[in-house]
Coordinates of C-alpha atoms in Angstrom, one line a residue:
X17 CA 139.9 -59.4 110.8
X18 CA 139.5 -59.4 107.1
X19 CA 135.8 -59.0 107.3
X20 CA 136.0 -56.4 109.3
X21 CA 138.5 -54.5 107.4
X22 CA 136.3 -54.8 104.2
X23 CA 133.3 -53.5 106.2
X24 CA 135.2 -50.5 107.1
X25 CA 136.2 -49.9 103.6
X26 CA 132.7 -50.3 102.5
X27 CA 131.4 -47.8 105.0
X28 CA 134.1 -45.3 104.2
X29 CA 133.5 -45.7 100.3
X30 CA 129.7 -45.1 101.0
X31 CA 130.4 -42.2 103.1
X32 CA 132.7 -40.7 100.7
X33 CA 130.1 -41.1 98.0
X34 CA 127.3 -39.5 100.0
X35 CA 129.7 -36.7 101.0
X36 CA 130.2 -36.0 97.4
X37 CA 126.9 -36.6 95.9
X38 CA 124.5 -34.2 97.7
X39 CA 121.4 -35.4 95.9
X40 CA 121.9 -39.2 96.8
X41 CA 122.5 -38.0 100.3
X42 CA 119.1 -36.4 100.5
X43 CA 117.4 -39.1 98.7
X44 CA 118.9 -41.6 101.2
X45 CA 117.8 -39.4 104.1
X46 CA 114.2 -39.0 102.7
X47 CA 113.8 -42.7 102.4
X48 CA 115.0 -43.4 105.7
X49 CA 113.0 -40.7 107.3
X50 CA 109.8 -42.0 105.4
X51 CA 110.3 -45.5 106.6
X52 CA 112.0 -45.4 110.0
X53 CA 110.8 -42.0 111.7
X54 CA 108.5 -42.7 114.7
X55 CA 105.8 -40.5 115.6
X56 CA 103.3 -40.4 118.7
X57 CA 99.6 -39.8 117.6
X58 CA 97.8 -36.9 119.9
X59 CA 94.6 -36.0 118.4
X60 CA 93.2 -32.4 118.2
X61 CA 91.5 -30.8 121.3
X62 CA 89.8 -27.6 122.3
X63 CA 89.1 -26.0 119.1
X64 CA 86.1 -24.8 117.1
X65 CA 86.3 -25.2 113.2
X66 CA 84.5 -24.2 110.3
X67 CA 85.4 -26.4 107.0
X68 CA 84.2 -25.7 103.8
X69 CA 85.0 -26.7 100.3
X70 CA 87.8 -24.0 100.0
X71 CA 88.7 -22.8 103.4
X72 CA 89.0 -23.7 107.0
X73 CA 88.6 -21.3 109.7
X74 CA 89.5 -21.3 113.3
X75 CA 87.2 -19.7 115.9
X76 CA 89.7 -17.2 117.9
X77 CA 87.1 -17.6 120.9
X78 CA 87.0 -21.3 120.9
X79 CA 87.7 -22.1 124.5
X80 CA 84.9 -19.5 125.6
X81 CA 82.5 -21.0 123.0
X82 CA 83.2 -24.6 124.1
X83 CA 82.7 -23.3 127.8
X84 CA 79.4 -21.5 126.9
X85 CA 78.2 -24.9 124.9
X86 CA 78.9 -26.8 128.3
X87 CA 76.8 -24.4 130.2
X88 CA 74.1 -24.0 127.9
X89 CA 73.9 -27.4 125.9
X90 CA 73.7 -25.8 122.9
X91 CA 76.3 -25.8 119.7
X92 CA 77.2 -22.1 118.8
X93 CA 78.6 -20.9 115.7
X94 CA 79.8 -17.4 115.1
X95 CA 77.4 -15.4 113.2
X96 CA 80.3 -13.8 111.1
X97 CA 81.0 -17.1 109.5
X98 CA 77.7 -16.9 107.5
X99 CA 79.5 -14.5 105.4
X100 CA 82.1 -17.1 104.5
X101 CA 79.2 -19.4 103.3
X102 CA 78.1 -16.6 100.8
X103 CA 75.3 -15.5 103.0
X104 CA 74.8 -11.8 104.1
X105 CA 73.4 -10.5 107.2
X106 CA 72.4 -7.7 109.6
X107 CA 71.4 -7.0 113.0
X108 CA 69.0 -4.2 113.9
X109 CA 69.9 -3.6 117.5
X110 CA 67.0 -1.0 117.9
X111 CA 64.4 -3.8 116.9
X112 CA 66.3 -6.8 117.9
X113 CA 66.1 -8.3 114.7
X114 CA 68.6 -10.3 112.6
X115 CA 68.3 -10.6 109.0
X116 CA 70.4 -13.5 107.1
X117 CA 70.1 -13.7 103.0
X118 CA 71.4 -16.8 101.3
X119 CA 70.8 -18.2 97.8
X120 CA 67.2 -18.2 97.8
X121 CA 66.7 -18.1 101.5
X122 CA 65.6 -14.9 103.5
X123 CA 65.6 -15.8 107.4
X124 CA 64.7 -13.4 110.3
X125 CA 65.6 -14.0 114.0
X126 CA 64.2 -12.1 116.5
X127 CA 66.0 -11.7 120.1
X128 CA 63.5 -13.9 121.5
X129 CA 64.3 -16.8 119.0
X130 CA 61.0 -16.7 116.8
X131 CA 62.0 -17.2 113.3
X132 CA 60.4 -16.5 109.7
X133 CA 62.1 -18.3 106.7
X134 CA 61.2 -17.0 103.4
X135 CA 58.4 -14.9 104.8
X136 CA 56.8 -18.0 106.7
X137 CA 56.6 -18.2 110.4
X138 CA 58.4 -21.3 111.8
X139 CA 57.3 -23.2 114.9
X140 CA 60.8 -23.7 116.3
X141 CA 63.1 -21.3 117.7
X142 CA 66.7 -20.2 117.3
X143 CA 68.6 -18.7 120.3
X144 CA 71.3 -16.0 119.7
X145 CA 74.2 -15.6 122.1
X146 CA 77.0 -12.9 122.7
X147 CA 80.4 -14.2 123.4
X148 CA 83.1 -12.0 124.2
X149 CA 81.5 -9.4 122.2
X150 CA 80.8 -11.7 119.1
X151 CA 77.0 -12.9 118.3
X152 CA 76.6 -16.5 117.7
X153 CA 73.8 -18.8 116.7
X154 CA 72.8 -22.0 118.2
X155 CA 73.2 -24.2 115.2
X156 CA 71.7 -27.4 116.9
X157 CA 68.3 -25.2 116.9
X158 CA 69.1 -24.0 113.2
X159 CA 69.3 -27.5 111.9
X160 CA 65.7 -28.1 113.6
X161 CA 64.1 -25.5 111.6
X162 CA 66.6 -26.2 108.3
X163 CA 64.8 -29.4 107.7
X164 CA 65.6 -29.6 104.0
X165 CA 69.4 -28.9 104.7
X166 CA 69.4 -25.6 102.7
X167 CA 72.6 -24.6 104.3
X168 CA 74.1 -28.1 103.8
X169 CA 75.7 -28.1 107.4
X170 CA 77.0 -30.8 109.3
X171 CA 78.1 -30.6 112.9
X172 CA 80.6 -33.0 114.8
X173 CA 81.4 -32.6 118.5
X174 CA 83.8 -34.8 120.5
X175 CA 82.9 -33.8 124.2
X176 CA 85.9 -35.6 125.3
X177 CA 88.2 -34.0 123.4
X178 CA 86.3 -30.5 123.1
X179 CA 86.4 -30.4 119.4
X180 CA 83.6 -29.0 117.5
X181 CA 83.7 -29.2 113.6
X182 CA 81.2 -27.4 111.2
X183 CA 81.5 -28.8 108.0
X184 CA 79.6 -27.6 104.6
X185 CA 79.3 -30.2 102.0
X186 CA 81.6 -33.2 102.1
X187 CA 85.3 -33.3 102.1
X188 CA 86.6 -33.9 98.6
X189 CA 90.3 -33.2 98.9
X190 CA 92.4 -36.3 98.8
X191 CA 95.8 -37.1 100.6
X192 CA 97.7 -39.0 97.9
X193 CA 101.0 -39.4 100.1
X194 CA 102.5 -38.9 103.6
X195 CA 102.2 -40.9 106.9
X196 CA 100.5 -38.6 109.0
X197 CA 99.1 -35.2 109.8
X198 CA 101.2 -32.5 111.8
X199 CA 100.0 -30.5 114.8
X200 CA 101.5 -27.4 113.5
X201 CA 102.9 -25.9 110.0
X202 CA 106.3 -25.6 111.7
X203 CA 106.3 -29.4 112.0
X204 CA 105.7 -29.9 108.4
X205 CA 108.7 -27.5 107.7
X206 CA 110.9 -29.1 110.1
X207 CA 110.1 -32.5 108.4
X208 CA 111.0 -31.0 105.0
X209 CA 114.1 -29.1 106.1
X210 CA 115.7 -32.0 108.2
X211 CA 116.2 -34.0 105.2
X212 CA 118.0 -31.3 103.1
X213 CA 120.0 -29.9 106.0
X214 CA 123.3 -31.9 106.9
X215 CA 121.9 -32.8 110.5
X216 CA 122.6 -35.9 112.4
X217 CA 121.3 -39.2 111.2
X218 CA 119.7 -39.9 114.3
X219 CA 117.5 -37.0 113.7
X220 CA 115.7 -38.9 110.8
X221 CA 114.3 -41.4 113.0
X222 CA 112.3 -39.1 115.7
X223 CA 109.5 -36.8 114.5
X224 CA 107.0 -34.4 116.1
X225 CA 103.5 -35.6 116.9
X226 CA 100.8 -36.5 114.5
X227 CA 97.2 -35.7 115.3
X228 CA 96.2 -38.5 112.8
X229 CA 97.8 -41.2 110.7
X230 CA 96.9 -41.1 107.0
X231 CA 94.9 -43.8 105.2
X232 CA 95.3 -44.5 101.6
X233 CA 93.5 -41.8 99.6
X234 CA 91.9 -40.3 102.6
X235 CA 89.4 -37.4 101.9
X236 CA 89.8 -34.2 103.8
X237 CA 88.9 -30.7 103.7
X238 CA 92.1 -28.8 102.9
X239 CA 93.6 -25.4 102.3
X240 CA 96.6 -24.1 101.2
X241 CA 98.3 -21.7 103.8
X242 CA 101.5 -21.0 101.9
X243 CA 103.4 -22.6 98.9
X244 CA 104.6 -25.7 100.9
X245 CA 101.9 -26.4 103.5
X246 CA 98.1 -27.3 103.7
X247 CA 95.9 -27.1 106.5
X248 CA 93.4 -30.3 106.7
X249 CA 90.3 -31.3 108.8
X250 CA 89.7 -34.8 108.6
X251 CA 86.4 -36.9 108.9
X252 CA 87.6 -38.0 112.4
X253 CA 87.5 -34.3 113.6
X254 CA 91.3 -33.6 113.7
X255 CA 92.7 -30.5 112.6
X256 CA 96.5 -30.2 111.2
X257 CA 98.9 -29.9 108.5
X258 CA 100.7 -31.7 105.8
X259 CA 102.7 -31.0 103.0
X260 CA 101.0 -29.2 100.1
X261 CA 102.4 -31.9 97.6
X262 CA 100.4 -34.4 99.4
X263 CA 97.1 -33.1 98.6
X264 CA 95.1 -33.7 95.6
X265 CA 92.7 -30.8 95.7
X266 CA 89.3 -31.4 93.9
X267 CA 88.3 -29.2 91.1
X268 CA 85.3 -26.9 91.5
X269 CA 82.5 -27.6 88.8
X270 CA 82.0 -24.4 86.8
X271 CA 78.5 -23.4 86.6
X272 CA 77.7 -22.2 82.9
X273 CA 76.4 -18.7 82.8
X274 CA 73.2 -18.0 81.0
X275 CA 74.3 -16.4 77.5
X276 CA 72.4 -13.2 77.0
X277 CA 72.9 -10.1 74.7
X278 CA 75.3 -7.7 75.7
X279 CA 74.0 -4.8 77.8
X280 CA 74.3 -1.6 75.9
X281 CA 72.9 1.0 78.5
X282 CA 72.8 4.9 78.5
X283 CA 72.0 6.9 81.5
X284 CA 69.4 9.7 81.2
X285 CA 70.1 12.5 83.5
X286 CA 66.6 13.9 84.8
X287 CA 66.8 17.3 86.5
X288 CA 63.8 19.1 87.3
X289 CA 61.8 17.9 84.2
X290 CA 62.1 14.7 81.9
X291 CA 63.3 15.3 78.5
X292 CA 61.2 15.9 75.6
X293 CA 61.2 12.6 73.8
X294 CA 60.5 14.1 70.2
X295 CA 64.0 15.6 70.2
X296 CA 65.8 12.8 71.2
X297 CA 67.6 11.3 68.1
X298 CA 67.9 7.5 67.3
X299 CA 70.1 5.9 69.9
X300 CA 71.3 3.3 67.6
X301 CA 72.9 0.2 69.2
X302 CA 71.5 1.0 72.6
X303 CA 69.1 -1.6 74.3
X304 CA 68.7 -0.1 78.0
X305 CA 67.9 3.3 79.2
X306 CA 68.5 4.3 82.8
X307 CA 66.7 7.7 83.8
X308 CA 67.7 9.2 87.0
X309 CA 64.4 9.1 88.3
X310 CA 64.7 8.2 92.1
X311 CA 66.5 9.8 95.2
X312 CA 66.6 8.6 98.7
X313 CA 64.7 11.4 100.6
X314 CA 64.9 10.1 104.1
X315 CA 66.5 7.5 106.5
X316 CA 63.2 5.6 106.5
X317 CA 63.6 4.4 102.9
X318 CA 61.2 7.0 101.2
X319 CA 62.7 8.5 97.9
X320 CA 61.4 11.1 95.5
X321 CA 60.0 10.2 92.4
X322 CA 60.6 12.2 89.0
X323 CA 59.4 9.4 86.5
X324 CA 57.6 10.4 83.4
X325 CA 55.0 8.2 81.8
X326 CA 55.9 9.8 78.4
X327 CA 59.4 8.9 78.6
X328 CA 58.5 5.4 79.9
X329 CA 56.2 4.9 77.0
X330 CA 58.6 6.2 74.4
X331 CA 61.3 3.9 75.7
X332 CA 58.9 0.7 75.2
X333 CA 58.1 1.8 71.8
X334 CA 61.5 2.0 70.8
X335 CA 62.3 -1.4 72.1
X336 CA 64.5 -0.4 75.1
X337 CA 64.5 -1.9 78.4
X338 CA 64.2 0.6 81.3
X339 CA 66.2 0.3 84.4
X340 CA 65.5 3.5 86.2
X341 CA 68.3 4.7 88.8
X342 CA 68.0 5.4 92.4
X343 CA 70.6 7.1 94.4
X344 CA 71.5 7.4 98.0
X345 CA 72.1 11.2 97.4
X346 CA 75.8 10.5 98.1
X347 CA 75.0 11.1 101.8
X348 CA 76.8 8.8 104.2
X349 CA 74.9 9.9 107.4
X350 CA 71.4 9.2 105.7
X351 CA 72.8 5.9 104.3
X352 CA 74.2 4.8 107.4
X353 CA 70.9 5.3 109.6
X354 CA 69.0 3.8 106.7
X355 CA 71.0 0.7 106.3
X356 CA 70.9 0.2 110.3
X357 CA 67.3 -0.2 110.2
X358 CA 65.3 -3.4 108.8
X359 CA 62.2 -1.4 108.8
X360 CA 63.6 1.4 106.6
X361 CA 65.0 -1.2 104.3
X362 CA 61.8 -3.2 103.9
X363 CA 59.7 0.0 103.3
X364 CA 62.6 0.8 100.3
X365 CA 62.3 -2.6 99.1
X366 CA 58.4 -2.7 99.1
X367 CA 58.4 0.7 97.4
X368 CA 60.8 -0.4 94.5
X369 CA 58.6 -3.5 94.2
X370 CA 55.4 -1.9 93.7
X371 CA 56.7 0.8 91.5
X372 CA 58.5 -1.8 89.3
X373 CA 55.5 -4.0 88.8
X374 CA 53.0 -0.9 88.2
X375 CA 55.3 0.6 85.7
X376 CA 56.7 -2.6 84.1
X377 CA 60.4 -1.7 84.7
X378 CA 62.6 -4.4 83.3
X379 CA 65.4 -3.6 85.9
X380 CA 66.7 -1.2 88.5
X381 CA 70.0 0.5 88.8
X382 CA 71.3 1.2 92.3
X383 CA 73.8 4.2 92.6
X384 CA 74.8 4.3 96.1
X385 CA 77.9 6.1 96.7
X386 CA 79.8 8.0 99.5
X387 CA 79.3 5.3 101.9
X388 CA 80.9 4.9 105.2
X389 CA 83.4 1.9 105.4
X390 CA 81.8 0.6 108.5
X391 CA 78.4 0.0 106.5
X392 CA 80.2 -2.0 103.7
X393 CA 78.7 -5.6 105.2
X394 CA 75.4 -3.6 105.6
X395 CA 75.2 -2.3 102.2
X396 CA 75.9 -5.7 100.9
X397 CA 73.2 -7.3 102.9
X398 CA 70.6 -4.5 101.8
X399 CA 71.3 -5.3 98.2
X400 CA 71.0 -9.4 98.9
X401 CA 67.8 -8.5 100.5
X402 CA 66.6 -6.4 97.4
X403 CA 67.5 -9.0 95.2
X404 CA 65.7 -11.7 97.0
X405 CA 62.4 -9.8 96.2
X406 CA 63.4 -8.8 92.5
X407 CA 64.6 -12.1 91.3
X408 CA 61.3 -13.9 91.4
X409 CA 59.7 -11.1 89.6
X410 CA 62.5 -11.2 86.9
X411 CA 63.6 -7.9 87.5
X412 CA 67.2 -7.2 86.5
X413 CA 69.2 -5.8 89.4
X414 CA 72.3 -3.8 88.5
X415 CA 74.7 -1.7 90.7
X416 CA 77.2 0.9 90.2
X417 CA 80.6 1.0 91.8
X418 CA 83.9 2.6 91.5
X419 CA 87.1 1.2 90.4
X420 CA 89.3 -0.2 93.2
X421 CA 91.1 2.9 95.0
X422 CA 92.2 4.0 98.4
X423 CA 89.3 5.8 99.4
X424 CA 87.1 4.5 102.4
X425 CA 83.9 6.0 101.3
X426 CA 84.1 6.1 97.7
X427 CA 85.8 2.8 97.0
X428 CA 86.4 0.5 100.0
X429 CA 83.1 0.6 101.0
X430 CA 82.0 -1.7 98.4
X431 CA 82.7 -5.5 98.7
X432 CA 82.8 -6.2 95.0
X433 CA 83.2 -9.8 95.3
X434 CA 80.1 -10.2 97.4
X435 CA 78.1 -7.7 95.4
X436 CA 79.3 -9.7 92.2
X437 CA 77.6 -12.8 93.4
X438 CA 74.3 -11.1 94.4
X439 CA 73.4 -8.7 91.4
X440 CA 72.9 -9.4 88.0
X441 CA 75.4 -6.7 86.7
X442 CA 77.9 -4.8 88.6
X443 CA 78.4 -1.5 86.5
X444 CA 82.1 -0.4 86.9
X445 CA 82.4 3.5 86.6
X446 CA 85.6 3.4 84.6
X447 CA 85.7 7.2 84.4
X448 CA 86.8 10.1 86.7
X449 CA 90.4 8.9 86.8
X450 CA 91.6 12.2 87.4
X451 CA 88.3 13.7 88.9
X452 CA 87.0 17.5 89.0
X453 CA 88.9 18.5 92.1
X454 CA 92.2 16.4 91.2
X455 CA 95.3 18.4 92.1
X456 CA 96.7 17.4 88.7
X457 CA 95.5 17.5 85.3
X458 CA 94.5 14.3 83.7
X459 CA 92.3 12.2 81.4
X460 CA 89.0 11.1 82.4
X461 CA 89.4 7.6 81.3
X462 CA 92.8 6.7 79.6
X463 CA 92.8 3.2 78.2
X464 CA 95.6 1.8 80.1
X465 CA 93.9 2.8 83.5
X466 CA 90.4 1.5 82.4
X467 CA 92.1 -2.1 81.4
X468 CA 94.1 -2.3 84.8
X469 CA 90.9 -1.3 86.7
X470 CA 88.6 -3.6 84.9
X471 CA 91.2 -6.4 85.2
X472 CA 91.6 -6.0 88.9
X473 CA 87.9 -6.3 89.6
X474 CA 87.5 -9.2 87.1
X475 CA 89.5 -11.3 89.6
X476 CA 86.6 -10.9 91.9
X477 CA 83.5 -10.8 89.8
X478 CA 82.8 -13.0 86.8
X479 CA 83.5 -10.9 83.7
X480 CA 80.0 -11.6 82.0
X481 CA 78.5 -9.8 84.9
X482 CA 80.5 -6.6 84.6
X483 CA 79.5 -3.7 82.7
X484 CA 82.1 -1.2 81.5
X485 CA 81.4 2.6 82.4
X486 CA 82.2 5.0 79.3
X487 CA 82.2 8.6 79.5
X488 CA 80.7 10.8 76.9
X489 CA 82.6 13.9 78.6
X490 CA 85.8 15.3 79.2
X491 CA 87.3 18.2 81.2
X492 CA 88.7 21.4 80.4
X493 CA 91.7 21.8 82.9
X494 CA 93.0 25.2 83.7
X495 CA 96.5 25.8 85.3
X496 CA 98.4 28.4 86.8
X497 CA 101.3 29.0 88.9
X498 CA 100.6 28.4 92.5
X499 CA 101.7 31.5 94.4
X500 CA 102.0 29.6 97.6
X501 CA 104.1 27.0 96.5
X502 CA 107.0 26.9 94.3
X503 CA 107.2 24.7 91.2
X504 CA 103.4 23.8 91.7
X505 CA 100.4 24.6 89.6
X506 CA 96.9 25.7 90.8
X507 CA 94.6 23.5 88.9
X508 CA 90.8 23.6 88.4
X509 CA 88.6 21.7 85.8
X510 CA 85.1 22.0 84.1
X511 CA 83.4 19.1 82.9
X512 CA 81.9 19.2 79.3
X513 CA 80.4 17.0 76.9
X514 CA 81.8 15.5 73.5
X515 CA 79.5 18.0 71.6
X516 CA 80.8 21.1 73.5
X517 CA 84.5 19.8 73.5
X518 CA 84.2 19.3 69.5
X519 CA 82.7 22.8 69.2
X520 CA 85.6 24.2 71.2
X521 CA 88.5 22.5 69.5
X522 CA 87.0 23.9 66.0
X523 CA 86.6 27.3 67.4
X524 CA 90.3 27.6 68.8
X525 CA 91.7 25.9 65.5
X526 CA 93.4 23.2 67.4
X527 CA 95.3 20.3 66.4
X528 CA 95.0 17.3 68.5
X529 CA 98.0 14.8 69.1
X530 CA 97.5 11.3 69.8
X531 CA 98.8 9.2 72.7
X532 CA 99.2 5.4 72.1
X533 CA 99.3 4.7 75.9
X534 CA 96.2 6.7 76.7
X535 CA 94.6 6.0 73.3
X536 CA 93.2 9.7 73.6
X537 CA 93.8 12.8 71.9
X538 CA 95.1 15.8 73.6
X539 CA 95.2 19.4 73.2
X540 CA 96.6 22.5 75.2
X541 CA 96.3 26.2 74.5
X542 CA 96.6 29.6 76.4
X543 CA 93.9 31.7 77.5
X544 CA 93.4 34.3 80.1
X545 CA 96.8 33.6 81.1
X546 CA 95.8 30.1 81.9
X547 CA 97.3 26.9 80.6
X548 CA 94.2 25.0 79.2
X549 CA 94.3 21.2 78.7
X550 CA 92.0 18.8 77.3
X551 CA 92.2 15.1 77.0
X552 CA 89.6 14.4 74.0
X553 CA 86.9 11.6 73.9
X554 CA 85.2 10.9 70.5
X555 CA 84.3 8.1 68.3
X556 CA 87.8 6.6 67.8
X557 CA 88.6 6.8 71.5
X558 CA 85.3 5.1 72.5
X559 CA 85.7 2.5 70.0
X560 CA 88.7 1.4 71.8
X561 CA 86.9 1.1 75.0
X562 CA 84.1 -0.8 73.5
X563 CA 86.7 -3.0 72.0
X564 CA 88.3 -3.3 75.4
X565 CA 85.0 -4.6 76.8
X566 CA 84.3 -7.2 74.2
X567 CA 87.9 -8.4 74.4
X568 CA 87.5 -9.3 78.2
X569 CA 83.8 -10.7 77.3
X570 CA 82.2 -8.4 79.8
X571 CA 78.5 -8.1 80.2
X572 CA 78.5 -4.9 78.1
X573 CA 79.1 -1.1 78.6
X574 CA 77.2 1.9 79.7
X575 CA 77.5 5.4 78.6
X576 CA 77.3 8.5 80.9
X577 CA 75.3 10.2 79.8
X578 CA 72.8 11.1 77.1
X579 CA 73.0 14.9 75.8
X580 CA 76.9 14.9 76.0
X581 CA 77.3 13.2 72.6
X582 CA 77.7 15.0 69.5
X583 CA 75.0 15.1 66.7
X584 CA 74.6 11.4 65.1
X585 CA 77.1 10.2 67.4
X586 CA 75.4 6.7 68.1
X587 CA 74.8 6.2 64.5
X588 CA 78.4 7.0 63.3
X589 CA 79.6 5.0 66.4
X590 CA 77.6 1.9 65.1
X591 CA 79.0 2.4 61.6
X592 CA 82.6 2.1 63.1
X593 CA 82.0 -0.8 65.3
X594 CA 80.6 -2.7 62.3
X595 CA 83.3 -1.7 60.3
X596 CA 85.9 -3.2 62.9
X597 CA 84.1 -6.6 62.9

């Protein structure tokens, strides 16, 4: 009886201590759960998965795909997943041709399954299949043509469990703790919460099913899905979830970029005639000129040619690299029709290659703007196709993009992360903060706006591949009361170059004031009953912008455009930049 009383006293004391000491209570619950909780093991079933080094994708049409595999005997993978493998693609419905472009790879697959790889016909075929409106490729046949494993793809199919796992590379993430892999993220959360919540102790000894028990230092594919849970794919072909703390993620090796001199580019606007090179003053500090020589003429990829041999000769004599600009005329319908046709794109590419070689161009500057959002991926694929042909010729490919904004046709149409992987340089047009038809007056490029815009894109694109666009112009804004809206102003603007701006300020005898936030000067005056406003660009403001590009280790900067600058502008600018060092 005494022993029983002692035992009851001990139990009471322990219970009291646990009730008072919450941390000790939780630690005890965690220990009990880790050592005594029981789980059934029920492997994964009925899923099609793609696992790479940094993400895990589940096919939302898994049941339909697995059913089609059973009927046809082929192993199908969603074509859309190639984008997640850093490939681009486009299907020309009219011609029945699929183009896929990866790193140093250019593959075409026709509707009849015939294949060319890097321009060479392949004996084996690859079939395509539409499943519930999605295009799929037979990857078992792909493996037969990709004999060198250039896609680095593995396939694991468990017919009994109806589990198909596509893997890229080898699983390098390590499970450093835990007993097993749960079937759902909620199971992981329940496991974590039941310890800290004051549930009954019996709940600590029963747990949800595992898809697989964990081995010591087991390697898996893993991806964090929130701040507490990771999704994993095992070598055994199971898919599940585990506490994020249980995973040691492998570190991706950084590929060192080739160090080159920063690009200091200026665009040369060419209207009806090329400029008289004898009147071009020395462009001190400039190493690349980009004349606007080419413009898309039709949807078959032909373009007008305003190139000038004397200008080209002059540029080479001055030691400038020459990257002619080609534009899509900012015509979304023309661009849509062009991008949809594999023949049109190839016609364009062949002409660009032929002209570049004949005229010894150092690079090409693509200025495609005002593009339908639906053509976003088609645009990326076209640029990838062009890059594939230019890269072996050592012709630099640059592309102009706007800052990230809400407009579909002028901003969202650019997949900057994909384009940044493809091109040599992405030229970010950090100007037109307040555009010509803006309903509000404002600067063309304030410092803080430009800095924010560049930093957002630098999260998607390596900074050394970014070139900062710098305006050599501003706008004269005219404001007057709006007769149709109380407390609103009617606003219009006229773009003027720095030279014209300086002459205007001198003529009006204006005294500019400085804004530390914008890092611009500002003037206003009244003329013809209109309030005139100018945010001033000059040597000082442009030095600030150049210093910003240097502080972010960008690939350089580009001026729009020559002819807007004041006399001796570039010589004075270079003197100021040298003084800052």
